Backbone as a printed PyTorch tensor [residue, N CA C, xyz], in Angstrom:
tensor([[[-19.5010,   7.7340, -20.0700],
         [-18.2360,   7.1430, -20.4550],
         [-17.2250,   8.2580, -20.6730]],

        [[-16.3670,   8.1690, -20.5650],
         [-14.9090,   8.8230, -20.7040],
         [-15.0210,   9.1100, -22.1990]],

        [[-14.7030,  10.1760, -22.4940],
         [-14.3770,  10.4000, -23.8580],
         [-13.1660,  10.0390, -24.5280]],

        [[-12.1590,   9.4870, -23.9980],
         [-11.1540,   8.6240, -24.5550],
         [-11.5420,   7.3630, -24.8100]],

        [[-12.7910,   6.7940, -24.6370],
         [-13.5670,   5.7160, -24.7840],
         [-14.5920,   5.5550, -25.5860]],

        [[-15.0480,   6.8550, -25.9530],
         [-16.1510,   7.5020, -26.1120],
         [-16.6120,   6.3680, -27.8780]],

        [[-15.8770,   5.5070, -28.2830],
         [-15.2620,   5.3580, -29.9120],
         [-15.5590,   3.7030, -29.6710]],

        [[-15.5390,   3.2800, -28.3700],
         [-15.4690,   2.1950, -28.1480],
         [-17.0410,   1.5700, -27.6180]],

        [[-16.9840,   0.1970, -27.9520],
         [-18.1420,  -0.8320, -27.5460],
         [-17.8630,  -2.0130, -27.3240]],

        [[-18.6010,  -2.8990, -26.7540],
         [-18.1520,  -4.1360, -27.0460],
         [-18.6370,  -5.1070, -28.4530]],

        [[-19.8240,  -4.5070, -28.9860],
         [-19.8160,  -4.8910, -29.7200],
         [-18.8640,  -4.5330, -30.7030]],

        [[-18.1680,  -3.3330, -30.5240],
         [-17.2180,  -3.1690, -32.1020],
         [-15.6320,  -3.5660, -31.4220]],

        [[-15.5740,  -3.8830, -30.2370],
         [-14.2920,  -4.9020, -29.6930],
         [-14.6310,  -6.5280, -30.4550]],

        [[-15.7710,  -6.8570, -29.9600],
         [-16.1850,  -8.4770, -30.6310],
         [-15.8000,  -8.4540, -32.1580]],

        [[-16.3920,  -7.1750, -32.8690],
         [-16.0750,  -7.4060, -34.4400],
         [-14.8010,  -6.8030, -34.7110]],

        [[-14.0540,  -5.9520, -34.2730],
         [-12.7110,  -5.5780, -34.7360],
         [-11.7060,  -6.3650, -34.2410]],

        [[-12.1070,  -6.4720, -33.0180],
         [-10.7650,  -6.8520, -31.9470],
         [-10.2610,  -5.4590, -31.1930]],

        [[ -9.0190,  -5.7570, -31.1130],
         [ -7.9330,  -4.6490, -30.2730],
         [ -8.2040,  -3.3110, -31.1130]],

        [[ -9.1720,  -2.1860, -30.4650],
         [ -8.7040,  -0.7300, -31.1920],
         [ -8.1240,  -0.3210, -30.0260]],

        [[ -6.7860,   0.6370, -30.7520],
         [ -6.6370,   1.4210, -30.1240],
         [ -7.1550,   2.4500, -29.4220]],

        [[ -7.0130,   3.1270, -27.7380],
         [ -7.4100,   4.5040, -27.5810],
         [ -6.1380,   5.0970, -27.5670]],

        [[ -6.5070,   6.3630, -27.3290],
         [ -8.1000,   7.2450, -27.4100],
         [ -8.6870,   6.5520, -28.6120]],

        [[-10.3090,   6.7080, -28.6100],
         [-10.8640,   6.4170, -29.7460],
         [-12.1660,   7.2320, -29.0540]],

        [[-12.1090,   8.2430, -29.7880],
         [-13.5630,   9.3300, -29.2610],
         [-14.3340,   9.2220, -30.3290]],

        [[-14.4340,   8.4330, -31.0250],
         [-15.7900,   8.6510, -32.0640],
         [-16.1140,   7.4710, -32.3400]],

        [[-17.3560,   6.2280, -32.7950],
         [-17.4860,   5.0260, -33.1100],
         [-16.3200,   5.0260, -34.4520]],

        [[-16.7320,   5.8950, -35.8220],
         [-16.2040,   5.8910, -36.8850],
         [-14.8350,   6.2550, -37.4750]],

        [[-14.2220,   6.5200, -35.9630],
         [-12.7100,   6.5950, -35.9450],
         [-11.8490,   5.3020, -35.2670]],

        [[-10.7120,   5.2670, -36.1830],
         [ -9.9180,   3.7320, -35.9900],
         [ -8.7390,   4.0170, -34.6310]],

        [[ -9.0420,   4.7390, -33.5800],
         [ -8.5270,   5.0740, -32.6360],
         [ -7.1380,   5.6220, -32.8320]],

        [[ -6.3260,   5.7750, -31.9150],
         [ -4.7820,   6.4990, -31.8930],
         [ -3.8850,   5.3350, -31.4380]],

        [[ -2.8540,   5.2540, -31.9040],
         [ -1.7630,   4.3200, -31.1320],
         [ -1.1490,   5.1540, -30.3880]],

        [[ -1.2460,   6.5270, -30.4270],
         [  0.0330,   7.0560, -29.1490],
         [ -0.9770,   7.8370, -28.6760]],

        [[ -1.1720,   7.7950, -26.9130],
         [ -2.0400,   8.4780, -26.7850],
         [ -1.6760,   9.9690, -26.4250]],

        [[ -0.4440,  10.6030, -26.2250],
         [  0.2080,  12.3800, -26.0980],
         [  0.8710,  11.9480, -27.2090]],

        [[  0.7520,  12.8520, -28.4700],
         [  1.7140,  13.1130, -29.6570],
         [  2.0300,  14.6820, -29.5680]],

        [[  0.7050,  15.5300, -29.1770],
         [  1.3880,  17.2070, -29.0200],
         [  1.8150,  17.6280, -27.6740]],

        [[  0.8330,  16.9410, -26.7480],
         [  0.4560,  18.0560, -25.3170],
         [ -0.2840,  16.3490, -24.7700]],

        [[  0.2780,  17.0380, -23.3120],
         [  0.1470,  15.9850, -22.3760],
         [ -1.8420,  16.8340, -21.7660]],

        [[ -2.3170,  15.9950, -21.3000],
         [ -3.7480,  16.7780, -20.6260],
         [ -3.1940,  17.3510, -19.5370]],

        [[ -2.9280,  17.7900, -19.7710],
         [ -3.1310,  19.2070, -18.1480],
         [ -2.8810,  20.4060, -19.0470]],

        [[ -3.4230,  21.7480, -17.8650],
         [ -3.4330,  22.8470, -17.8590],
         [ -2.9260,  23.5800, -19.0660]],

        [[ -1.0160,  22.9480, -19.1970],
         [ -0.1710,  24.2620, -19.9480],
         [  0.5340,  22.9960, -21.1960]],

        [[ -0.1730,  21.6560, -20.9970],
         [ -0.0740,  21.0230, -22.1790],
         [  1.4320,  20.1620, -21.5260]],

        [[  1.7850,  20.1830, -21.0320],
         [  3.4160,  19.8400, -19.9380],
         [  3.3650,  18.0570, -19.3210]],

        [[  4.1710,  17.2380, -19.5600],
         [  4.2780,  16.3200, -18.7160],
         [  4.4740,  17.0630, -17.3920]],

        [[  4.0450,  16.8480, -16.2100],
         [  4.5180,  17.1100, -15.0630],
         [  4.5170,  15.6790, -13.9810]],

        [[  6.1050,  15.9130, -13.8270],
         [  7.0060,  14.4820, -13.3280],
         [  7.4400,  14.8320, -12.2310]],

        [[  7.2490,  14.2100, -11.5420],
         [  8.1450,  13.8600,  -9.5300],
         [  8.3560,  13.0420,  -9.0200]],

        [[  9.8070,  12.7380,  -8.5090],
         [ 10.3490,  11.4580,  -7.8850],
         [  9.5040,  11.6560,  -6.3530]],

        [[  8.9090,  10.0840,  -6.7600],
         [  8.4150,   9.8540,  -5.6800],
         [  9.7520,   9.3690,  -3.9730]],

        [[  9.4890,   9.3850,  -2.9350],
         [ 10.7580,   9.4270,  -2.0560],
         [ 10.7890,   7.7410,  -2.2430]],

        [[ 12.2750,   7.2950,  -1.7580],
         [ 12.5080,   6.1650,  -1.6270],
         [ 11.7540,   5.4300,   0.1000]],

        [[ 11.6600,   4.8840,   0.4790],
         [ 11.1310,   4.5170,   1.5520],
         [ 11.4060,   3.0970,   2.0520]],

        [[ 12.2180,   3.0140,   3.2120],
         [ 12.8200,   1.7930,   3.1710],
         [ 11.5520,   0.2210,   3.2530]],

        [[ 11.5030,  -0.6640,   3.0970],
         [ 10.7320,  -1.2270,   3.5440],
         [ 10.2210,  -1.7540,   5.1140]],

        [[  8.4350,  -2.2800,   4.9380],
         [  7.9720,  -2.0710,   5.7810],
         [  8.8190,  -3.0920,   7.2680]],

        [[  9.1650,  -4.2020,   6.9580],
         [ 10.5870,  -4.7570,   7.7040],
         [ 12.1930,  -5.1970,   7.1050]],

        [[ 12.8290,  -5.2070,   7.5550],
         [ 14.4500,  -5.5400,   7.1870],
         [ 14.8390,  -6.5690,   8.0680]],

        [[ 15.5800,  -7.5200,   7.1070],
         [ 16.7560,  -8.5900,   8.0340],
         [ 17.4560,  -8.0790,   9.4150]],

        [[ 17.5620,  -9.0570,  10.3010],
         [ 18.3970,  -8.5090,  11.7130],
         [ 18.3460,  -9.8830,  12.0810]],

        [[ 19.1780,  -9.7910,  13.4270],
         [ 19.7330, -10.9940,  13.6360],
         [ 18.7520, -11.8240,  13.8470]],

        [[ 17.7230, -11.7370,  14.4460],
         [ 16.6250, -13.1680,  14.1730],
         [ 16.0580, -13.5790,  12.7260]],

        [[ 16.3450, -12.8660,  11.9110],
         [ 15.6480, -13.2800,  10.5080],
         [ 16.5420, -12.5380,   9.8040]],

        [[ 18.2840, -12.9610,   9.2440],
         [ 18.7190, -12.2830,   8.7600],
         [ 18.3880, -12.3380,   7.0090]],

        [[ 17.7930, -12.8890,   6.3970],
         [ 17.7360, -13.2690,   4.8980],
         [ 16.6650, -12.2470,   4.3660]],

        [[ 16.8940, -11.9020,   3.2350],
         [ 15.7140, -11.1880,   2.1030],
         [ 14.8620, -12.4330,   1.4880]],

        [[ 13.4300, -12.4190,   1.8940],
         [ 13.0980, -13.5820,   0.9120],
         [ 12.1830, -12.5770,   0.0970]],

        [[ 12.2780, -13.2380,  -1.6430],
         [ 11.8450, -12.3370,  -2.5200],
         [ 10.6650, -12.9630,  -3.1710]],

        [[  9.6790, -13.1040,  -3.4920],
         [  8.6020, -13.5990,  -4.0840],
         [  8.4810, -13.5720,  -5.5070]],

        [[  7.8480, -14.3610,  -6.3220],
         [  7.1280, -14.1510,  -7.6650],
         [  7.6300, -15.6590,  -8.2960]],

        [[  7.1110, -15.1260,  -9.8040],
         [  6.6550, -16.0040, -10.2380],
         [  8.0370, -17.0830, -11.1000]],

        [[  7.7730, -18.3360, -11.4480],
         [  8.5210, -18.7820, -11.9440],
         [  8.5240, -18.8860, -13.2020]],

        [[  9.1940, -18.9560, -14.5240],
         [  9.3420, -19.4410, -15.7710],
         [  7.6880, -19.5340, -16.3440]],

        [[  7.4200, -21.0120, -16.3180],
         [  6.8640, -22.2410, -16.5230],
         [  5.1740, -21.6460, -16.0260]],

        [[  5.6840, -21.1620, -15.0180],
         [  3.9180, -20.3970, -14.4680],
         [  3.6350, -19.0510, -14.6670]],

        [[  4.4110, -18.5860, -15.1380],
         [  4.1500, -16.8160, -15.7860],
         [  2.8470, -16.5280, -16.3580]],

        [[  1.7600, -16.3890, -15.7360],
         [  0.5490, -16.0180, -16.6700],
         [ -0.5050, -17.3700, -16.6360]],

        [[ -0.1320, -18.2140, -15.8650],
         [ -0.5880, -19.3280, -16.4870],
         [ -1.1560, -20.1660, -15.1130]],

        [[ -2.0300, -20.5990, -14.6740],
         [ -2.2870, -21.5100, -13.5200],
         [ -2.5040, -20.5880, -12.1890]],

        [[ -2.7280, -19.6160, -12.6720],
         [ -3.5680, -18.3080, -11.2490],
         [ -4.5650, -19.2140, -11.3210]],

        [[ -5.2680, -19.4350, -12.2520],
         [ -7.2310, -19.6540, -11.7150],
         [ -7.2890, -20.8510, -10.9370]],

        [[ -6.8780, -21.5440, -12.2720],
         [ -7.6410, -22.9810, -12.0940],
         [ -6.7080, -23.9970, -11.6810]],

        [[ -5.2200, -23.7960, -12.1300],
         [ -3.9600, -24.6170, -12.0220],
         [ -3.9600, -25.8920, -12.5150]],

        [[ -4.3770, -25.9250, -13.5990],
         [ -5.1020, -27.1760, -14.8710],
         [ -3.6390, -26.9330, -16.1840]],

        [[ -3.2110, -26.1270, -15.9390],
         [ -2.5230, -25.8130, -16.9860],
         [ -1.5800, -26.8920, -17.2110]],

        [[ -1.0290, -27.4360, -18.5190],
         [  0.4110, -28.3270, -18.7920],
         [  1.5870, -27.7590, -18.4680]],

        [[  1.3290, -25.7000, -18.2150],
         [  2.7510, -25.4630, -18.0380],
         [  3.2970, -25.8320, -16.6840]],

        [[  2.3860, -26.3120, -15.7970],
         [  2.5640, -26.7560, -14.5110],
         [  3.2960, -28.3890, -14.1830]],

        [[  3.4950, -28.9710, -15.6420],
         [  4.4080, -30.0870, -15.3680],
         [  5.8990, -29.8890, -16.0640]],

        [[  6.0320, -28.7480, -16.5410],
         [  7.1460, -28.0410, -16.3200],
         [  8.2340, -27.5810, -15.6040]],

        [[  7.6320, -27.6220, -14.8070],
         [  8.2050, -27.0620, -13.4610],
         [  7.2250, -27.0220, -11.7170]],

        [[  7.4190, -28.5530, -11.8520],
         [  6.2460, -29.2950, -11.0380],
         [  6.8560, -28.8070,  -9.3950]],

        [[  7.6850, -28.3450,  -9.2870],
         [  7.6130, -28.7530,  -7.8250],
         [  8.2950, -27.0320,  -6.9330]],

        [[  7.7110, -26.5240,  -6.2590],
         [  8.2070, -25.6180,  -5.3410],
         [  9.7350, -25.7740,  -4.6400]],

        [[ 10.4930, -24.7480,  -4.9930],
         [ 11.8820, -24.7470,  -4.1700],
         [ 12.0530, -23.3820,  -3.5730]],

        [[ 13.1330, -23.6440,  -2.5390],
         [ 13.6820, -22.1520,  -2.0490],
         [ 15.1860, -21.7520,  -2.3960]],

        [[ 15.0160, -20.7140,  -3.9280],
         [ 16.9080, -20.5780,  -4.1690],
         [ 17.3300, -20.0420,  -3.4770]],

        [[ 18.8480, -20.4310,  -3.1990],
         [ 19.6230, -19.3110,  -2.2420],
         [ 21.1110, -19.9650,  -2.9160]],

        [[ 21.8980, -18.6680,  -2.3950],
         [ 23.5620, -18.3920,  -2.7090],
         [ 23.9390, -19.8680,  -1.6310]],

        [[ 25.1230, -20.6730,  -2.2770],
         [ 25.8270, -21.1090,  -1.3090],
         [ 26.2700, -21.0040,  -0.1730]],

        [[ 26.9200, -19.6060,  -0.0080],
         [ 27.1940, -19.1430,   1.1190],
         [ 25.9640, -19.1830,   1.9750]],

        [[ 25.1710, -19.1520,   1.2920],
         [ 23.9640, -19.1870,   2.8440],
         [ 23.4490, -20.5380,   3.1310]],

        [[ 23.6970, -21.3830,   2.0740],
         [ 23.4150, -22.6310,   2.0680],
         [ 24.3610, -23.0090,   3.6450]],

        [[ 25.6360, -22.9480,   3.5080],
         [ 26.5140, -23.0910,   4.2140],
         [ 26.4240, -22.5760,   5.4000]],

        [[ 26.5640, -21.7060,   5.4180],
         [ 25.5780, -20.9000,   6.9620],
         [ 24.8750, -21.5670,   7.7370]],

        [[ 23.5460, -22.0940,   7.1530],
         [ 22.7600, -22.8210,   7.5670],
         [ 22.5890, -24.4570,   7.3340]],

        [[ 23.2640, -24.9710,   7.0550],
         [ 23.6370, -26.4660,   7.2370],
         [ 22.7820, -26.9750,   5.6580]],

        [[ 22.4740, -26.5220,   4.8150],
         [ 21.7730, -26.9680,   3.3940],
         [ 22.2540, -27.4370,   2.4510]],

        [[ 21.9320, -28.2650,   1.7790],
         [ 22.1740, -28.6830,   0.5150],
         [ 21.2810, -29.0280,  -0.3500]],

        [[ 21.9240, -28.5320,  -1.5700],
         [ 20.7920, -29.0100,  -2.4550],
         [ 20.1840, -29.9410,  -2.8420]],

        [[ 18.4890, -29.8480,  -2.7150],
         [ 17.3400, -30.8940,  -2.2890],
         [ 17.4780, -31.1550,  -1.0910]],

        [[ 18.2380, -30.4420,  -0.0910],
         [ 17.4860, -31.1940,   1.0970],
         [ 16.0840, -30.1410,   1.5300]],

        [[ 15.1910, -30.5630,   2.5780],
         [ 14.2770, -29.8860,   2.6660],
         [ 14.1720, -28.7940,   3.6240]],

        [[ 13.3330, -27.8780,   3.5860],
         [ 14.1350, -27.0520,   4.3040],
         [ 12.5300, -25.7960,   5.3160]],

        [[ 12.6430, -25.6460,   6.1090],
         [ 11.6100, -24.5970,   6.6040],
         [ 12.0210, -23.2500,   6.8600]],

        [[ 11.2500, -22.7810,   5.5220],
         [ 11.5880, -21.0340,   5.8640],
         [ 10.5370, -20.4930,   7.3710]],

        [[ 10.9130, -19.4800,   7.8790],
         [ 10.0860, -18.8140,   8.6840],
         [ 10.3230, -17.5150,   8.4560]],

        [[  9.3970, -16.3460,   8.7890],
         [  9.6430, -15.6080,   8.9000],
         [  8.7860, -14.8670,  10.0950]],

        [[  8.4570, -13.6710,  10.2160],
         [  7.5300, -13.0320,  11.6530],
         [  6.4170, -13.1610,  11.4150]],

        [[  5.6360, -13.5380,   9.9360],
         [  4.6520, -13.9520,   9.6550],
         [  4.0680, -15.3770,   9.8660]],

        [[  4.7280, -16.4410,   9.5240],
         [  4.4670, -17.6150,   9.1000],
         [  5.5990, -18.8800,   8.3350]],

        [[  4.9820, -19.3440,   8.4510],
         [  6.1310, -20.4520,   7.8650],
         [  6.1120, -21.6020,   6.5390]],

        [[  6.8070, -22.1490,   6.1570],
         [  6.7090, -22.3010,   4.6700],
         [  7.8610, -23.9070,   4.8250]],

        [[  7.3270, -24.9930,   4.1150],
         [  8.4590, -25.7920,   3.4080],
         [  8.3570, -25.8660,   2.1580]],

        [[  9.4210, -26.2720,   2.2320],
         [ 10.4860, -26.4300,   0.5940],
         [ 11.1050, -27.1040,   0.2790]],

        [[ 11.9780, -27.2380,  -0.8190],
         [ 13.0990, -27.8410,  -0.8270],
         [ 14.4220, -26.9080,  -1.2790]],

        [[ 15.8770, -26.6300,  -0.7970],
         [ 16.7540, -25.9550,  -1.1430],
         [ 16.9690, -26.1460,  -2.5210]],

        [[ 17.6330, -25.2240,  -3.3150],
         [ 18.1770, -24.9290,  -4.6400],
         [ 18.9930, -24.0190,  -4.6940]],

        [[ 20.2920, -24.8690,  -4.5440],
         [ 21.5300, -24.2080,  -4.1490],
         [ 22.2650, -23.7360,  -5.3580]],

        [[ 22.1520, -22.4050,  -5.6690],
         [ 23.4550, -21.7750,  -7.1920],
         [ 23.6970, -20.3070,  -7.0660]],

        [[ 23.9130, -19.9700,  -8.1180],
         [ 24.2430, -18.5440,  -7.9680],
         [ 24.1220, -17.4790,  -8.2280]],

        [[ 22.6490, -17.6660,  -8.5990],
         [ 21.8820, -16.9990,  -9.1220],
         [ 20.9640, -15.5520,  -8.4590]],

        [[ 21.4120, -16.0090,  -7.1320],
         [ 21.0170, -14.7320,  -6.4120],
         [ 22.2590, -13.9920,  -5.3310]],

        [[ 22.1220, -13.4000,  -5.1380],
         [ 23.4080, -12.6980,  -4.0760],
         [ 23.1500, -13.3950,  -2.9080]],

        [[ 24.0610, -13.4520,  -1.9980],
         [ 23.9010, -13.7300,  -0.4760],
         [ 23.2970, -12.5630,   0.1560]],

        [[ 22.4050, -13.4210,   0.5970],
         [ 21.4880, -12.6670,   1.8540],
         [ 19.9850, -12.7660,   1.2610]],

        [[ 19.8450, -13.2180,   0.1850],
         [ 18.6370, -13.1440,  -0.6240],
         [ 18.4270, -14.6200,  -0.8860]],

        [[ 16.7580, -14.6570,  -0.9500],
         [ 16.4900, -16.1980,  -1.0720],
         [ 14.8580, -15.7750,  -1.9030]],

        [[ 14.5450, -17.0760,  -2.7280],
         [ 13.3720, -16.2680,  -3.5470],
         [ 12.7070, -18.0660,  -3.8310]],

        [[ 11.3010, -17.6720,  -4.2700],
         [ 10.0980, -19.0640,  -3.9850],
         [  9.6060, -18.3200,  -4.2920]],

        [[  8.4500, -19.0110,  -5.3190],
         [  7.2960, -18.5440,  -6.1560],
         [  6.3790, -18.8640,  -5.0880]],

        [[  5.1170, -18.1790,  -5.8010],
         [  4.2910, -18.1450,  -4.7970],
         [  2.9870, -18.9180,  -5.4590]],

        [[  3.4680, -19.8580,  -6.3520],
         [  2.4560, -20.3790,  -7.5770],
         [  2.0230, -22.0650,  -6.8120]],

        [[  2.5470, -22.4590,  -5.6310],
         [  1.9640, -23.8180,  -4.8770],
         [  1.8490, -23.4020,  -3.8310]],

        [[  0.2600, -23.6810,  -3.5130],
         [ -0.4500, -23.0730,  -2.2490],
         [  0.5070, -23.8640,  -1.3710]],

        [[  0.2060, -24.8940,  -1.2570],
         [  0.4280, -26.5240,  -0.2670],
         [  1.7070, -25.6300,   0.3030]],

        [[  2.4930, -25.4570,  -0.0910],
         [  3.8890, -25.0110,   0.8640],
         [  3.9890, -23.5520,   1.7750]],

        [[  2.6120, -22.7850,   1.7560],
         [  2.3990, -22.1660,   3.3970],
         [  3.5460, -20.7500,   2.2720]],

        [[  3.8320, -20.6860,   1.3910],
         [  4.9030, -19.4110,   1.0270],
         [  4.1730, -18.1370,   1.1880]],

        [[  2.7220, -17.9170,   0.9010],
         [  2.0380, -16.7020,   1.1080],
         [  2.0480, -16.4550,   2.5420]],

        [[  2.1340, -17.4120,   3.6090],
         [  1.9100, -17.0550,   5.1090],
         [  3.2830, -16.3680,   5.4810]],

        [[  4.1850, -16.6430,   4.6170],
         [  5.3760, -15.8570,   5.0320],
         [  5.5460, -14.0340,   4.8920]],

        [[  4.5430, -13.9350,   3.8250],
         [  4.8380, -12.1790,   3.7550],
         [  4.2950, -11.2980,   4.3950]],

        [[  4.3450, -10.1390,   4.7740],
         [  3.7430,  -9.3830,   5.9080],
         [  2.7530,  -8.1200,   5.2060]],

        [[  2.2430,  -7.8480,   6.1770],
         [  0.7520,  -7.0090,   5.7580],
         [  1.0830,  -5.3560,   4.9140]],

        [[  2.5380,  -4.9910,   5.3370],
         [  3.0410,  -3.7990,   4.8570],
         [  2.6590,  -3.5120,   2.9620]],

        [[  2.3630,  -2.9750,   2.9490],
         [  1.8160,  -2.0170,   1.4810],
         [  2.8410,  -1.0950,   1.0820]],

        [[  2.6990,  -0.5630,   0.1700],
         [  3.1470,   0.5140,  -0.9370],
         [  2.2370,   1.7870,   0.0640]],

        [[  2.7610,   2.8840,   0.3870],
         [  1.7770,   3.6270,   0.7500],
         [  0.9140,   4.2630,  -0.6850]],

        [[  1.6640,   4.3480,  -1.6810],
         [  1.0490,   5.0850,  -2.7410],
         [ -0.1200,   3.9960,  -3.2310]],

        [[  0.2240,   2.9740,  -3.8280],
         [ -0.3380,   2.2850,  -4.3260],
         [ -1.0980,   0.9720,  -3.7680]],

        [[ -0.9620,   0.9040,  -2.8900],
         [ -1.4810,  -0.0340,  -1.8450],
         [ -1.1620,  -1.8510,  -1.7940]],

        [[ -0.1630,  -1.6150,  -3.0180],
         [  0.2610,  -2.8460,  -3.6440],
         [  1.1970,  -3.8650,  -2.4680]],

        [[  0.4000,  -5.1570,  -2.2010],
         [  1.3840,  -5.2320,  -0.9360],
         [  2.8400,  -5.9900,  -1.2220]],

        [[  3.7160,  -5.7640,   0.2370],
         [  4.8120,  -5.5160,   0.0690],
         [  5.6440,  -7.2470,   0.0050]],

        [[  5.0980,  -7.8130,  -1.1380],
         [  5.5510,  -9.3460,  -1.1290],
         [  6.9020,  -9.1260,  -1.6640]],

        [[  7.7230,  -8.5310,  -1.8150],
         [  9.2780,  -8.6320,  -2.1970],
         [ 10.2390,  -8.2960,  -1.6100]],

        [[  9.9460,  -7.8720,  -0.4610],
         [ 10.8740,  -7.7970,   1.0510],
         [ 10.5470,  -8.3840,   2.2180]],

        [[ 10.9520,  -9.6760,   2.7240],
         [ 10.4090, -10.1070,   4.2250],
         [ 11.5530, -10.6880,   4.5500]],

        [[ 11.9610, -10.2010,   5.8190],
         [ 12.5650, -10.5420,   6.4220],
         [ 12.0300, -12.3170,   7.0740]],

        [[ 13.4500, -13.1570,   6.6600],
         [ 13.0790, -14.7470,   7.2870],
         [ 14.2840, -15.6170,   7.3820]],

        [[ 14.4430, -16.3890,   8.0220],
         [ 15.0840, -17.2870,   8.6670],
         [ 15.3900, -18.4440,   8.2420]],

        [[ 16.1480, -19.4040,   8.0960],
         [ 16.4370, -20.8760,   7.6920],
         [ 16.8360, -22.0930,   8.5920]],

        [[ 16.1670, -23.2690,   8.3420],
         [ 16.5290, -24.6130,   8.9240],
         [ 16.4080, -25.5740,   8.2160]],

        [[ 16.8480, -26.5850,   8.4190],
         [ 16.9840, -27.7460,   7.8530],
         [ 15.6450, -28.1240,   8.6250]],

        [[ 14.6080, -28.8370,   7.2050],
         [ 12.8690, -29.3630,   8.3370],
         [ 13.4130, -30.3810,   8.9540]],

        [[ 14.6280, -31.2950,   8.2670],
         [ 14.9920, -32.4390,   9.6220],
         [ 15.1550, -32.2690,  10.8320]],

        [[ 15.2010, -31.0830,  11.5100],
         [ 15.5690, -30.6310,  12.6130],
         [ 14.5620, -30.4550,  13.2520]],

        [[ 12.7660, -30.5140,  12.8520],
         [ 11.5460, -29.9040,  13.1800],
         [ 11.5620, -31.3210,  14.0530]],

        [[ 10.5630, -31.0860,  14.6740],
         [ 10.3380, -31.9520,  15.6090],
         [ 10.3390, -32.0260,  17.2150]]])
């Protein structure tokens, strides 16, 4: 075990609860800050570097001019990953796609009508939620109701550092679903 751990068990998590680390000894009540003199390295030094900016792995252009942005909503923050049993889920029962007016307008939308995102990935319905809450050119849908295809929309691109993938930039497109067919 790690010696910043070294203090810890589960049995003395079950009977204490939350200790803080570091906690290097059973009979010590751990640290709340874990650098108070000297950072661990060498000369005791935070050592900090801006990582480069890097544009993302695709961008809007004329076949898919919109940013669609992912995550979570209000009502499902933390809550209805597993099992989706939760009450906070009649809260905010139903999947939409927000966007600025102006893009509403663009693309023939109004609010509640229904609507099919696409993007180079995959495709997604919804229903519009037209305000002003996001800038033009940007459009955003949780990703918390399978049934509406929103995960098939994002693309395979990663974080190179962190491998975290790249669900908050995809380039995608808009229609009215009345038009499918």
């Amino acid at each position: 075990m790690t010696p910043l751990f070294a203090g810890l068990s589960h049995e003395r998590l079950d009977r204490e609860g939350a200790v803080p680390w570091p906690c290097t000894a059973p009979d010590q009540p751990g640290e709340r800050t874990l650098y108070t003199d000297e950072f661990a390295t060498p000369d005791g030094r935070a050592h900090l570097s801006a990582a480069p900016c890097l544009p993302p792995g695709e961008e809007p252009d004329e076949d898919c001019p919109l940013v669609l942005v992912t995550g979570r909503r209000w009502a499902h923050y933390n809550s209805g990953s597993m099992t989706r049993r939760g009450g906070n889920l009649l809260l905010d029962a139903h999947d939409r796609l927000d966007l600025h007016p102006e893009d509403a307008a663009r693309h023939g939308l109004r609010d509640g009508t229904p609507v099919t995102v696409e993007s180079r990935h995959g495709q997604a319905r919804l229903v519009a939620r037209v305000g002003r809450e996001l800038a033009p050119g940007q459009v955003f849908c949780a990703f918390h109701f399978p049934a509406s295809g929103v995960n098939s929309l994002t693309s395979e691109h990663a974080d190179t550092v962190t491998s975290c993938p790249e669900c908050k930039v995809t380039a995608v497109r808009l229609r009215p679903a009345a038009s499918d067919g």
